[in-house]
Every structure is written in structure tokens, then in C-alpha cells.
Amino acid sequence: MPKLDFDVITLGHGSGGVLTNRLLDSGVFDLLKNDILDERHDGAFLELHGKTAFSTDSFLVSPIFFPGGNIGELAVNGTVNDLAMCGATPKYLSLSFIIEEGLPVKEFWDILVAIKFACEKAGVQIVTGDTKVVEKGKGDKIFVNTSGVGPIHPKANIRVKNISVGDKIIISGNVASHGMAIMSVREGLEFGSEIKSDTTNLNHTILRLIELFGESIHLLTDPTRGGVATVLKEIAQSSEIGIDLFQRDFPMDEQVASACELLGLDPLYVANEGLFIAFVSESVADAVLTALQEDENGQNARIIGSVVAEHPKQVIMESAIGGKRVISMLPGEQLPRIC
Amino acid sequence: MQKTFEITISGQVQGVGFRPFVYSLSKQFQLRGSVCNNQDGVLIHINASEEKATNFLVQLLENAPSISIIQSHKISEIPFQEFDGFKIIPSEAKHQTNIPLTPDFSICESCKAEIRDKSNRRYGYAFTTCTNCGPRFAATTKFPFERSNTTVSAFKMCATCQSEYINPDDRRFHSQTNGCPDCGIQLKLQDYDGRQFDGDHKELVKKTSDFIRKGSILALKNTNGYLLCCDANNKSAIERLREKKQRPAKPFALLYPSLERIKKDFNLSATEENALTSSVAPIVILNPKKSIPDLEQDGIAPGLNQFGVMLPSSALLTVLMDELGTPIIATSGNVHGSPIISKESEAIQKLSGVADYFLHHDLEVTFPQDDSVFRFTDEHQITLRRSRGLAPNFLNMTPSGNEKILAMGAHLKSTFTFVPNSHTYMSPYLGNLDSYDVSERFQNSIGQFEKLFQTQPEVILIDAHPQYQSSILGRELAEKWNAEYISIQHHKAHFASVLGEHDLFDSKEKILGLVWDGTGFGEDNMIWGGESFTYQNHEMERLIHFEYYDWLAADKMAKEPRLSFLSILPNAEKEIARKKFSETEWKVYLKMLENNPLKTSSVGRLFDAVASLLGIIDVTSYEGEAAMLLENQARMYVGNDEVDFLAGVVFENIPTKTIIQNIHQAMVDGFSIPRIANSFIHTLARVIFNIAKQHNFSCIACSGGVFQNAVLIEKLIKLAENSGIKLKFNRILSSNDENISFGQLSYYQHIKK
Ligand SMILES: [Fe+3]
Ligand SMILES: [Mg+2]
Ligand SMILES: [Zn+2]
Ligand SMILES: [Zn+2]
């Protein structure tokens, strides 16, 4: 961390004037250094060829530091993963901060460092950015926005309309870890042992699958907010297909499972970060699974269900003890329904 | 002087032997004319003098078939027409229908006598019916009730049956479900592997009874759907059934061979006897005599001192129980929250892991129904489940206006109510909509009703809970049918259900509504469940509620009484509950309680909390278990020294925490569990009367699942004696969420918006 004569960020740091420059010059540029960023122009000059994916996401998370990561790497991984879900190789990101005055510089710095490492790991560059500071009470410590671009892999053909009856649905790993990690720190809940967020970049894993299986991968999606249930319900509704899931096949960390149980939460609605769901042709499903399980991000991968012709638009889960349940989207908190 | 008169009879008059009855009455009066079913009920034309016509009508109304229900009648003179004899005219095929659907009727005494008579051609025939009994709704495909509009039409009557059908002097004259061993419904006995056994009805039933006697589990297709049966005195069979059905403790119903046998084992009131032997043939919750030697009591109803008992509702069950002579367990054929199964293929697919043998038959069931369940306190009927024999009519209410309305009900105990014409049709209990199968049945039934009445709703009423499956579905249907949808608060719908059932909307005096249940989504986004309302002049307002306490852990709180206990305990006393939790649970729950935004006023959860405090149960395995066990304890109290745990306490909203504190004190003071349990219910009864007195009400209407508690009802009725206060409860409807769909309808039609 660079030496500075202030230890919290104030309104002046977002004015675009001297203070802004001192904050940024003191290390941001240094830390995230690359040729394009170094030009320090109003915008970045990029070379892109062919079909390109473009995605954006804003990150607000409380607390900003949590077991397994912080808001910085979340912001990089989030956009990197969204690009990867398009079948793209993430290349360049923009990075914008909205900082609430009073944020300790130390915390800002830690976030930046996390961003740097996340970028290196994912193989992306921050090429442009922005910083604003808002009055106390008008934000929640720090909001981060990232946008990103990357060329679509030539073998990729990912579209909701490619999904067809018989497709297998593969999940890349344990569900509900991120949401439960956030919740445990936010609410101060101590479970048996610490639950860590699963935040990570999935682009290498996914591009390897695309390289191997190409068009047989029909759809990729990351079940972040709203969890696996919400994402699958959205897909079923928009593509008018039916989805059958099997509860017993859901991989879950034992600690996370018991924390969900304890709180009466359905893990299918809990947010994930380093997780993806793939709809693949039945014929390659087992091979995809094997390939995935060899990857560090897919060791717990599992087939969790399939696409069916029955009950279009509906997601039905067969529970571990038999009986089928209708999966619907949750508009808000999980409210009790039992009378 | 001979004139021509036209008589119209409306109500439950089709499929109940009404036309044959009119025919034979006309013979007695030596009248010429005709009778037919039409869109309003039964239409009669006669040639008679005015005096004779009047006498005829009086006799007709007085002696109508016992299973018919006449709602209205009309007589008028029309231009003279000459009739030639007296004719039954077949129904016109196409007309707008405006009559009740006919429910199923349990087997009548005449039919029972026939199947027991060796010389009768229907001896042992398991589907013997007549104009007075048999399936109706269960086999209905279309209006009006004619053979061709039922699934019985798949069986062509033999010459003998046909001659009965056309013979005005036969008791099966125009019996739409007529059949016999030669031409009727066939039984099929198989083992779980599909191996089939041969024999006639008598032999197959005998084999079936042997299997039951030997400890096997039977899946048996009754005329309203499959039942799972086993010997009620075989511990291992019952345990096996519990394990396979994944139903560790919820009580099973008993099927008894005869009323005499029931009387031997249970104390039976006249009201209970009437119910058991009625055309509904429901399950009735009964008090056993001291002990029943040849009944595996602990396995049937663990921890409870009462049993659900019924008599054979069909010919099939009659021949089976005649053969067996001893009570058996008869529980709905389904697995874990699915609806009752009625298709052979589905039964094989879903119950092969449960049943050792299957007794199928080949009548298609279009509207499967569970058995209805009642309990009684003296004269007062508490409906626990409204289904076979009662659904699908609600005859007490004539809808106002001619809007076509569909009310979607709640979530856990789903029903829907449909108003396509000037009648109100209420589906049977359909189950928990979390289950995909229930949700499918729910949607299909709505579709079937839409087809039956050939009309679509213009208004769809849903619960205000955004996550009820019925609310989600209601919004989808509203979009599909281009209907308006309106959401109605859960407890207001409950209150409206009693007001509607007793036709109290035009009451001059104000009415106090007590709605106590487990949960419902409140207007302040909290979980309501201990509400009181005031009703006057078509307006309903929330008055007093139980003081809010924390709602923890979503649906889990409803399953674990210890969580309600922890939540209600005052902060300083939470330690008392500590031993009920693991170290991690304890830390986590206490932390969650620190700034938990979701609050509740649920009385259902208060029952849970008391049950946990008294050490009765901490984690339940079925809905309502804690309240049932608590009531069971309360019933065991024989003294008359109940304590009012709120005596001398001045309060605005009912102080939930004070109740728990005072009960804990009573425990410390060494009061017995039955006495405390009884006193707790006593306290609640007193609360109701105190509110009524404090706010000058002289009419109280109660609804919500808590009012299925017989001890509470008994106490309320006792307190009401000589108090000048009138009490109204749900009677025909269950007080639980089954009544929400009807309540939504009542609310929509009568409460000012
Ligand atoms: Fe309710
Ligand atoms: Mg995104
Ligand atoms: Zn009969
Ligand atoms: Zn016949």
C-alpha cells in the first residue's frame, strides 16, 4: 500500500481534481498497469475482431469483505463469468467505483489488490474506469461496476433456443455457498465452521468445455442472485420447455446444507458466484461431466436434471424422499406458507 | 276441472332418484303428465284439478328421496295440454346448466341387503348401487346426471339390468349407475409384481381379506380413489405402512365392519352415529372406551386418545369388511403429500413400493376425492375435511349478481370455489399445492369445471400471499382468460367464510370475528394468525391481535414448536429453552432474534410454543401435530380448577409473552401438564369473551384452523350459555384453509371495497 497523507476517502477524492489524482496516481494505475490503461485517455483503444460479447454488472454487497473474498474480486469475476456464459473469452474490463465518504483507504486498497489478482487469474485487463465519491449515507461503503468485452469462441453457439428435450442439466459444483457466507457474516451467525464464498472466475473452465464439446453445449448460465431455482425457472418460462430436477443429485457442502437447514432456507434460492449451469446434449452429458470433474472448478459437478416435453414452462423437483415439488420464482424473502 | 300444471323443483334433485320418485307418486295420484330433468332441476307437468295438484306437490315435497336436497319449488298453471299416461322424458342434450352437481352417496341399506343375500343376483357384487346410492360426482363427465354423462356408460347394461332400468316399479328404475356381475364393473387383484389372481368378486374379495389378515398392505381402489389398507391389529404391518408412506406419526383412519362393532369399541353419541351412517359416510373422530384389546392403538394414532373411524361407503368396502369382520386401517392411497390416486397405472407406478397387493377395478374416476372427516362436541359439528359426499356443492349460498367468479383459495389445504351460474360450487379438499401432483390436480379440476359449465371466470380471487401457488396460478389464469384478479387478505377471507356460511352479511348488529390460525400474509407485511376483526355494514376492520413476536426460519418455524417457544419467551428467560437446542443452533437463533424484521401474531405457533414448553413435542412430523397432542393432554384433565393465565392482566393487544411466562410459572409451581394444557385453552376462551364484553359485541364468529380444537369449542359454548352472546363457527366448511376459497368469494361479494 502506498503512503498517503489521508486514511479515509472524502468527498474531494471524487471531484476529479487534485485529490482524485493523488488517490489514483498513488497506485491504482500502477497496480492495474497495462498498455491500454497507461494511455490514460478518456476511453480505451481496443482491437476486437469478429463476434464479440459485451456485459455489465454492478456490485453491492454487505459486508464488502467476507470469507472467501471481497467486493473487488466479485466485481471482476462477475463480469468475467457473464462473458464466459456467452461463450466468450473475456478480454477487457471497465472498472467504476462509487465510494461513500469515510471508506478507509486501507479497505479501498485491499479491494484494488483483490481486483488485480482476480484480473490476472482470469487473464483480463482493466482498460478504463471511473471513481465517484458520495456523501455519507448515500451509499453503502463502496459500489463497484464492471463492464467487459471479449470475442466469442468460434465453436460456441450458446442460445436459449438451442435447448431441446432430452438435454441434461449439469451444475459445476456445490450450491448456496456464496449466499450463506455473506449471510453468516452479515447477520453475525456462527455456524460450526466458517462458510466461504465460492467466488471465482469460470472462463478457463468454460472455454475448455467449449473447445471440447462446441455446439453440444446449448446454454450456459450462472445462478447468482435468486439461486439455481430462479435461473432455471426463468429459462423454462422464456424457452417454454419443462425442467425436471432431482434433489438428491444436488451437490452441497455439508456445512452449507446444515446452515440452510438451520435457517429454514431453501438452498436452491440462495445466491452463488463461482458456479455455472450447463444445458448439454444428452449424448455428450457424461463426457462433459467427466471433463468438468477433472477441472479445479468442477470437482463436485453433477447432473441435476433434464429437459422434458411435459409441463412446459414449469420446473419440477423430485425430492430426496419422493414426491414432486413445483419450483417457482421468489419475488422476495422466503415467507412462511404453512398455516 | 282438469287443468295443466307445471312444477319446477330446484336443488340437489338429479341423480338422486327424483324422477322415478315423481313417477311413482303420480301413479298413486293417478295423474297423467311427464317429468324430466332440465337446466333448473326437475320439471313436472301434470293434468289435475287445482286441489289435487296442490296435494301432489305437498306429498312430493314431504316424501322426496332422503338424499335429495330441495332448495326451491314453483307451481303454475299453463295452457291445457292433453297427456297420455305419465312419462319420464330423457334429458335434453344441450342446455345451459344451472343446477348443483350431485355428490357421491354411500351404499344404502337395500343394496347392502342384496349383496349379502346368497339368492340375490347381486350377491357379492362389489359395485351394487341404486337410485339412492353410489358414485355420482366421482364418475361425472358432463351435465346433467345421466348415464351417458358418466364413466359408467363404458359398461353396457345386460338385458336384466336394462329391464330394471325401464321398469317403473323397480327400485333401479332410471338408476344411472346400474349394473350387475354380468355386465358391470370388474375387479382385478394383482400382487406388486403384476401377477394377477383369478376369481369372481366374492373370491377376489376373499383373497384380499386373507392377504390383509396375513399382514399385507393392500392398495384398494374404492369408487372415489385408492385406499391403502392393512390389519389394524398388526403392529408390523402398520409400521411397514408408516415407513413406506413416510408418515411417521400422523394418525391413520380406521374402517370398521359395522356400527355394532364401532359401538363395542367407542362411546358414541347419537349425532356421531347419525354422521357415521349418513350418505356421506365420513371419518368421524371418536373417543374409545377404556381400551380396545384388538387394536394396535399406538401405531394407529401415536400419542392420541381419539381415533378416526368410518363405515364402508361402497359395496366393495361392504363385502370386504363383511369378509374380514375386524377393523382395518384405511388411509388415502398416495405418497407423501400427493393427491389421492385414482388411476390404475398411476397406482402401480407410485404405490408399488408401498402395497404388496392391488385390488383395482375398471370404472374410471373423473373426480377423485378423499374421505370427509368430522368431529363433534355434543351437537356441534367440526368439519376437518370436506370432500367425498359433500363436494362439490355449497348449497347455503346463492351468489349475488351474475358475475362468473373463481376463488383460488390458499396453499396448504387447497380448494377452489367456482360461481358459473346461480350456484356456488366448491371443490373438495385438494391438498398441499407445494406438491406438483396436487398442483396439477388443482389445475385440471379447474379445467374440468370450466368444461362442465362451459364458462370462464371474469373475476379471479386470490390470497394476498404472493408466494402461494394458488396466487401465482390465479394470476396466470387471469391473464389467460383476460379476467380481473383481486387479492384478499387471508384472515379477512376466513372471517367472511363464517359470515357467508351463516348468511350474516346483512346483520344489523356488529359482529366480532376471531380468526386464529397458523399463518397468513398480513396487510402490514407481517405474518398474521391471531386476529380479531369487527364487521358491520359491509365493512371489516382489524381490531385486536396477539402481540407480535419473531417469526424465525421461514417454514421451519411451523415444523419445530421449540422455535416458537424460543421466540415467545421474554429475553430475560430464554435460557429456559436452551436445552432444546444444540450449541450452534442456540448461538445462531439468538443472534437471529436480535434484529429480525419478520413478526407474527400466530395463535397456531403459540400452541406450538406451549406444547414445547410443556415438554410435549419440540419437532413435529405432520401439520397440526403439536396442537393435537396439546388438546389431547387438555382432554385428560378431569378437575374443574382451570387457571386463567391472563387473570388480572390489563391489555390492549393480547400479551403473548405473558401467557408463556405464566404457564412457565405454573410448571414451576408443580401444576400437572393436563391441567396447564386445559388452562391454556381456557385462557384463550376467556380472551374471546373478554374482547366481546369489552367492546360490546353480542355475536362472535370464529374461523381459522385453531377452531378445530374441540376443547376450545366446548369451552366457548359453555361460556356462551346464559351470556347473551351468540357464537358462530364454520360448520359445513372446515375452519382451516379449506374455507379460504369460499371466504374470498363471500368477501368479494359482500365487503365494500
Ligand atoms: Fe388460515
Ligand atoms: Mg450479470
Ligand atoms: Zn342402494
Ligand atoms: Zn347386468
mmCIF file of N, CA and C in Angstrom, chain A residues 53 73 75-93 117-125 148-153 156 158 172 198-212 217 220-222 273-276 292 295-298:
data_model
loop_
_atom_site.group_PDB
_atom_site.id
_atom_site.type_symbol
_atom_site.label_atom_id
_atom_site.label_comp_id
_atom_site.label_asym_id
_atom_site.label_seq_id
_atom_site.Cartn_x
_atom_site.Cartn_y
_atom_site.Cartn_z
ATOM 1 N N ALA A 53 -18.781 -10.454 -27.298
ATOM 2 C CA ALA A 53 -19.763 -10.371 -26.209
ATOM 3 C C ALA A 53 -19.459 -9.143 -25.370
ATOM 4 N N GLU A 73 -12.963 -8.694 -6.042
ATOM 5 C CA GLU A 73 -12.856 -9.854 -6.923
ATOM 6 C C GLU A 73 -14.222 -10.309 -7.412
ATOM 7 N N ALA A 75 -16.525 -8.320 -8.325
ATOM 8 C CA ALA A 75 -16.836 -7.455 -9.462
ATOM 9 C C ALA A 75 -16.113 -7.934 -10.726
ATOM 10 N N VAL A 76 -14.883 -8.377 -10.574
ATOM 11 C CA VAL A 76 -14.145 -8.887 -11.737
ATOM 12 C C VAL A 76 -14.740 -10.222 -12.173
ATOM 13 N N ASN A 77 -14.888 -11.147 -11.209
ATOM 14 C CA ASN A 77 -15.374 -12.481 -11.555
ATOM 15 C C ASN A 77 -16.775 -12.435 -12.135
ATOM 16 N N GLY A 78 -17.602 -11.533 -11.602
ATOM 17 C CA GLY A 78 -18.993 -11.442 -12.060
ATOM 18 C C GLY A 78 -19.063 -11.172 -13.550
ATOM 19 N N THR A 79 -18.359 -10.146 -13.991
ATOM 20 C CA THR A 79 -18.418 -9.797 -15.406
ATOM 21 C C THR A 79 -17.652 -10.801 -16.269
ATOM 22 N N VAL A 80 -16.528 -11.264 -15.750
ATOM 23 C CA VAL A 80 -15.782 -12.313 -16.460
ATOM 24 C C VAL A 80 -16.686 -13.517 -16.695
ATOM 25 N N ASN A 81 -17.431 -13.915 -15.656
ATOM 26 C CA ASN A 81 -18.285 -15.092 -15.792
ATOM 27 C C ASN A 81 -19.458 -14.844 -16.721
ATOM 28 N N ASP A 82 -20.014 -13.651 -16.644
ATOM 29 C CA ASP A 82 -21.115 -13.343 -17.556
ATOM 30 C C ASP A 82 -20.654 -13.450 -19.010
ATOM 31 N N LEU A 83 -19.439 -12.966 -19.282
ATOM 32 C CA LEU A 83 -18.902 -13.084 -20.642
ATOM 33 C C LEU A 83 -18.680 -14.547 -21.005
ATOM 34 N N ALA A 84 -18.142 -15.276 -20.051
ATOM 35 C CA ALA A 84 -17.881 -16.698 -20.298
ATOM 36 C C ALA A 84 -19.173 -17.444 -20.603
ATOM 37 N N MET A 85 -20.280 -17.054 -19.907
ATOM 38 C CA MET A 85 -21.581 -17.699 -20.127
ATOM 39 C C MET A 85 -22.080 -17.470 -21.556
ATOM 40 N N CYS A 86 -21.526 -16.423 -22.220
ATOM 41 C CA CYS A 86 -21.873 -16.185 -23.629
ATOM 42 C C CYS A 86 -20.984 -17.004 -24.560
ATOM 43 N N GLY A 87 -20.041 -17.710 -23.990
ATOM 44 C CA GLY A 87 -19.092 -18.440 -24.816
ATOM 45 C C GLY A 87 -17.960 -17.555 -25.295
ATOM 46 N N ALA A 88 -17.727 -16.474 -24.569
ATOM 47 C CA ALA A 88 -16.690 -15.521 -24.973
ATOM 48 C C ALA A 88 -15.426 -15.675 -24.130
ATOM 49 N N THR A 89 -14.318 -15.215 -24.705
ATOM 50 C CA THR A 89 -13.071 -15.128 -23.942
ATOM 51 C C THR A 89 -12.969 -13.704 -23.407
ATOM 52 N N PRO A 90 -13.172 -13.512 -22.107
ATOM 53 C CA PRO A 90 -13.154 -12.159 -21.555
ATOM 54 C C PRO A 90 -11.788 -11.526 -21.772
ATOM 55 N N LYS A 91 -11.783 -10.273 -22.245
ATOM 56 C CA LYS A 91 -10.528 -9.619 -22.569
ATOM 57 C C LYS A 91 -10.329 -8.320 -21.788
ATOM 58 N N TYR A 92 -11.249 -7.401 -21.958
ATOM 59 C CA TYR A 92 -11.086 -6.068 -21.378
ATOM 60 C C TYR A 92 -12.251 -5.707 -20.475
ATOM 61 N N LEU A 93 -11.914 -5.074 -19.348
ATOM 62 C CA LEU A 93 -12.967 -4.639 -18.434
ATOM 63 C C LEU A 93 -12.862 -3.145 -18.178
ATOM 64 N N PHE A 117 -5.465 -9.242 -8.630
ATOM 65 C CA PHE A 117 -5.218 -10.683 -8.693
ATOM 66 C C PHE A 117 -6.318 -11.412 -9.460
ATOM 67 N N ALA A 118 -7.546 -10.945 -9.274
ATOM 68 C CA ALA A 118 -8.653 -11.581 -9.995
ATOM 69 C C ALA A 118 -8.480 -11.402 -11.500
ATOM 70 N N CYS A 119 -8.013 -10.206 -11.899
ATOM 71 C CA CYS A 119 -7.780 -9.948 -13.326
ATOM 72 C C CYS A 119 -6.676 -10.849 -13.862
ATOM 73 N N GLU A 120 -5.625 -10.947 -13.106
ATOM 74 C CA GLU A 120 -4.506 -11.807 -13.547
ATOM 75 C C GLU A 120 -4.968 -13.238 -13.723
ATOM 76 N N LYS A 121 -5.741 -13.691 -12.739
ATOM 77 C CA LYS A 121 -6.184 -15.082 -12.767
ATOM 78 C C LYS A 121 -7.099 -15.336 -13.970
ATOM 79 N N ALA A 122 -7.935 -14.362 -14.247
ATOM 80 C CA ALA A 122 -8.883 -14.539 -15.345
ATOM 81 C C ALA A 122 -8.249 -14.204 -16.696
ATOM 82 N N GLY A 123 -7.120 -13.520 -16.655
ATOM 83 C CA GLY A 123 -6.472 -13.119 -17.902
ATOM 84 C C GLY A 123 -7.153 -11.947 -18.575
ATOM 85 N N VAL A 124 -7.655 -11.013 -17.800
ATOM 86 C CA VAL A 124 -8.297 -9.827 -18.373
ATOM 87 C C VAL A 124 -7.562 -8.562 -17.929
ATOM 88 N N GLN A 125 -7.796 -7.493 -18.666
ATOM 89 C CA GLN A 125 -7.175 -6.218 -18.333
ATOM 90 C C GLN A 125 -8.236 -5.177 -18.041
ATOM 91 N N GLY A 148 -17.491 -5.497 -19.524
ATOM 92 C CA GLY A 148 -16.403 -6.224 -20.162
ATOM 93 C C GLY A 148 -16.753 -6.657 -21.570
ATOM 94 N N VAL A 149 -15.722 -6.854 -22.357
ATOM 95 C CA VAL A 149 -15.907 -7.376 -23.704
ATOM 96 C C VAL A 149 -14.953 -8.530 -23.944
ATOM 97 N N GLY A 150 -15.321 -9.345 -24.918
ATOM 98 C CA GLY A 150 -14.431 -10.442 -25.297
ATOM 99 C C GLY A 150 -14.982 -11.129 -26.525
ATOM 100 N N PRO A 151 -14.119 -11.674 -27.354
ATOM 101 C CA PRO A 151 -14.572 -12.350 -28.574
ATOM 102 C C PRO A 151 -15.227 -13.698 -28.270
ATOM 103 N N ILE A 152 -16.274 -13.998 -29.014
ATOM 104 C CA ILE A 152 -16.955 -15.286 -28.850
ATOM 105 C C ILE A 152 -16.079 -16.376 -29.462
ATOM 106 N N HIS A 153 -15.976 -17.458 -28.753
ATOM 107 C CA HIS A 153 -15.208 -18.608 -29.247
ATOM 108 C C HIS A 153 -15.866 -19.142 -30.526
ATOM 109 N N ALA A 156 -18.391 -21.828 -30.139
ATOM 110 C CA ALA A 156 -19.510 -21.632 -29.216
ATOM 111 C C ALA A 156 -20.790 -21.292 -29.961
ATOM 112 N N ILE A 158 -24.206 -20.556 -28.101
ATOM 113 C CA ILE A 158 -24.993 -20.598 -26.876
ATOM 114 C C ILE A 158 -26.216 -19.706 -27.009
ATOM 115 N N SER A 172 -21.919 -27.074 -11.965
ATOM 116 C CA SER A 172 -20.462 -27.237 -11.887
ATOM 117 C C SER A 172 -19.936 -27.496 -10.480
ATOM 118 N N ASP A 198 -17.940 -18.901 -2.853
ATOM 119 C CA ASP A 198 -17.330 -19.690 -3.927
ATOM 120 C C ASP A 198 -16.840 -18.797 -5.062
ATOM 121 N N THR A 199 -16.750 -17.489 -4.828
ATOM 122 C CA THR A 199 -16.426 -16.592 -5.940
ATOM 123 C C THR A 199 -15.114 -16.983 -6.630
ATOM 124 N N THR A 200 -15.201 -17.097 -7.935
ATOM 125 C CA THR A 200 -14.005 -17.406 -8.735
ATOM 126 C C THR A 200 -14.337 -17.134 -10.198
ATOM 127 N N ASN A 201 -13.305 -17.092 -11.020
ATOM 128 C CA ASN A 201 -13.547 -16.923 -12.455
ATOM 129 C C ASN A 201 -13.715 -18.285 -13.100
ATOM 130 N N LEU A 202 -14.690 -18.387 -13.984
ATOM 131 C CA LEU A 202 -15.002 -19.679 -14.588
ATOM 132 C C LEU A 202 -14.602 -19.734 -16.055
ATOM 133 N N ASN A 203 -13.974 -18.652 -16.576
ATOM 134 C CA ASN A 203 -13.775 -18.573 -18.026
ATOM 135 C C ASN A 203 -12.868 -19.677 -18.567
ATOM 136 N N HIS A 204 -11.800 -20.004 -17.850
ATOM 137 C CA HIS A 204 -10.894 -21.049 -18.369
ATOM 138 C C HIS A 204 -11.615 -22.387 -18.445
ATOM 139 N N THR A 205 -12.360 -22.674 -17.371
ATOM 140 C CA THR A 205 -13.090 -23.936 -17.313
ATOM 141 C C THR A 205 -14.077 -24.032 -18.475
ATOM 142 N N ILE A 206 -14.798 -22.949 -18.681
ATOM 143 C CA ILE A 206 -15.837 -22.966 -19.698
ATOM 144 C C ILE A 206 -15.259 -23.027 -21.106
ATOM 145 N N LEU A 207 -14.215 -22.281 -21.330
ATOM 146 C CA LEU A 207 -13.661 -22.303 -22.683
ATOM 147 C C LEU A 207 -13.084 -23.667 -23.026
ATOM 148 N N ARG A 208 -12.615 -24.340 -22.015
ATOM 149 C CA ARG A 208 -12.114 -25.693 -22.256
ATOM 150 C C ARG A 208 -13.274 -26.601 -22.693
ATOM 151 N N LEU A 209 -14.401 -26.455 -22.014
ATOM 152 C CA LEU A 209 -15.574 -27.263 -22.381
ATOM 153 C C LEU A 209 -16.044 -26.938 -23.799
ATOM 154 N N ILE A 210 -16.016 -25.655 -24.107
ATOM 155 C CA ILE A 210 -16.475 -25.258 -25.454
ATOM 156 C C ILE A 210 -15.528 -25.810 -26.516
ATOM 157 N N GLU A 211 -14.254 -25.734 -26.214
ATOM 158 C CA GLU A 211 -13.239 -26.292 -27.109
ATOM 159 C C GLU A 211 -13.530 -27.767 -27.373
ATOM 160 N N LEU A 212 -13.870 -28.484 -26.310
ATOM 161 C CA LEU A 212 -14.090 -29.933 -26.410
ATOM 162 C C LEU A 212 -15.446 -30.296 -27.006
ATOM 163 N N ILE A 217 -22.930 -27.891 -26.325
ATOM 164 C CA ILE A 217 -23.289 -27.100 -25.143
ATOM 165 C C ILE A 217 -24.305 -26.059 -25.592
ATOM 166 N N LEU A 220 -25.352 -21.860 -21.236
ATOM 167 C CA LEU A 220 -24.572 -21.720 -20.013
ATOM 168 C C LEU A 220 -25.160 -20.558 -19.236
ATOM 169 N N THR A 221 -25.229 -20.712 -17.937
ATOM 170 C CA THR A 221 -25.781 -19.623 -17.137
ATOM 171 C C THR A 221 -25.224 -19.689 -15.726
ATOM 172 N N ASP A 222 -25.033 -18.527 -15.114
ATOM 173 C CA ASP A 222 -24.547 -18.584 -13.724
ATOM 174 C C ASP A 222 -25.667 -18.209 -12.762
ATOM 175 N N GLU A 273 -21.722 -17.639 -6.697
ATOM 176 C CA GLU A 273 -20.865 -16.781 -7.510
ATOM 177 C C GLU A 273 -19.966 -17.566 -8.455
ATOM 178 N N GLY A 274 -19.333 -18.599 -7.971
ATOM 179 C CA GLY A 274 -18.396 -19.331 -8.817
ATOM 180 C C GLY A 274 -18.999 -20.609 -9.363
ATOM 181 N N LEU A 275 -20.240 -20.503 -9.808
ATOM 182 C CA LEU A 275 -20.976 -21.701 -10.188
ATOM 183 C C LEU A 275 -21.622 -21.475 -11.548
ATOM 184 N N PHE A 276 -21.684 -22.515 -12.370
ATOM 185 C CA PHE A 276 -22.479 -22.371 -13.592
ATOM 186 C C PHE A 276 -23.315 -23.613 -13.845
ATOM 187 N N LEU A 292 -15.453 -31.958 -16.808
ATOM 188 C CA LEU A 292 -15.653 -30.921 -15.797
ATOM 189 C C LEU A 292 -15.068 -31.342 -14.456
ATOM 190 N N ASP A 295 -11.553 -30.609 -13.787
ATOM 191 C CA ASP A 295 -11.188 -29.204 -13.650
ATOM 192 C C ASP A 295 -11.285 -28.787 -12.186
ATOM 193 N N GLU A 296 -10.415 -27.848 -11.779
ATOM 194 C CA GLU A 296 -10.443 -27.463 -10.364
ATOM 195 C C GLU A 296 -11.778 -26.803 -9.981
ATOM 196 N N ASN A 297 -12.474 -26.210 -10.960
ATOM 197 C CA ASN A 297 -13.761 -25.581 -10.659
ATOM 198 C C ASN A 297 -14.946 -26.518 -10.822
ATOM 199 N N GLY A 298 -14.667 -27.785 -11.102
ATOM 200 C CA GLY A 298 -15.807 -28.663 -11.387
ATOM 201 C C GLY A 298 -15.745 -29.998 -10.674
#
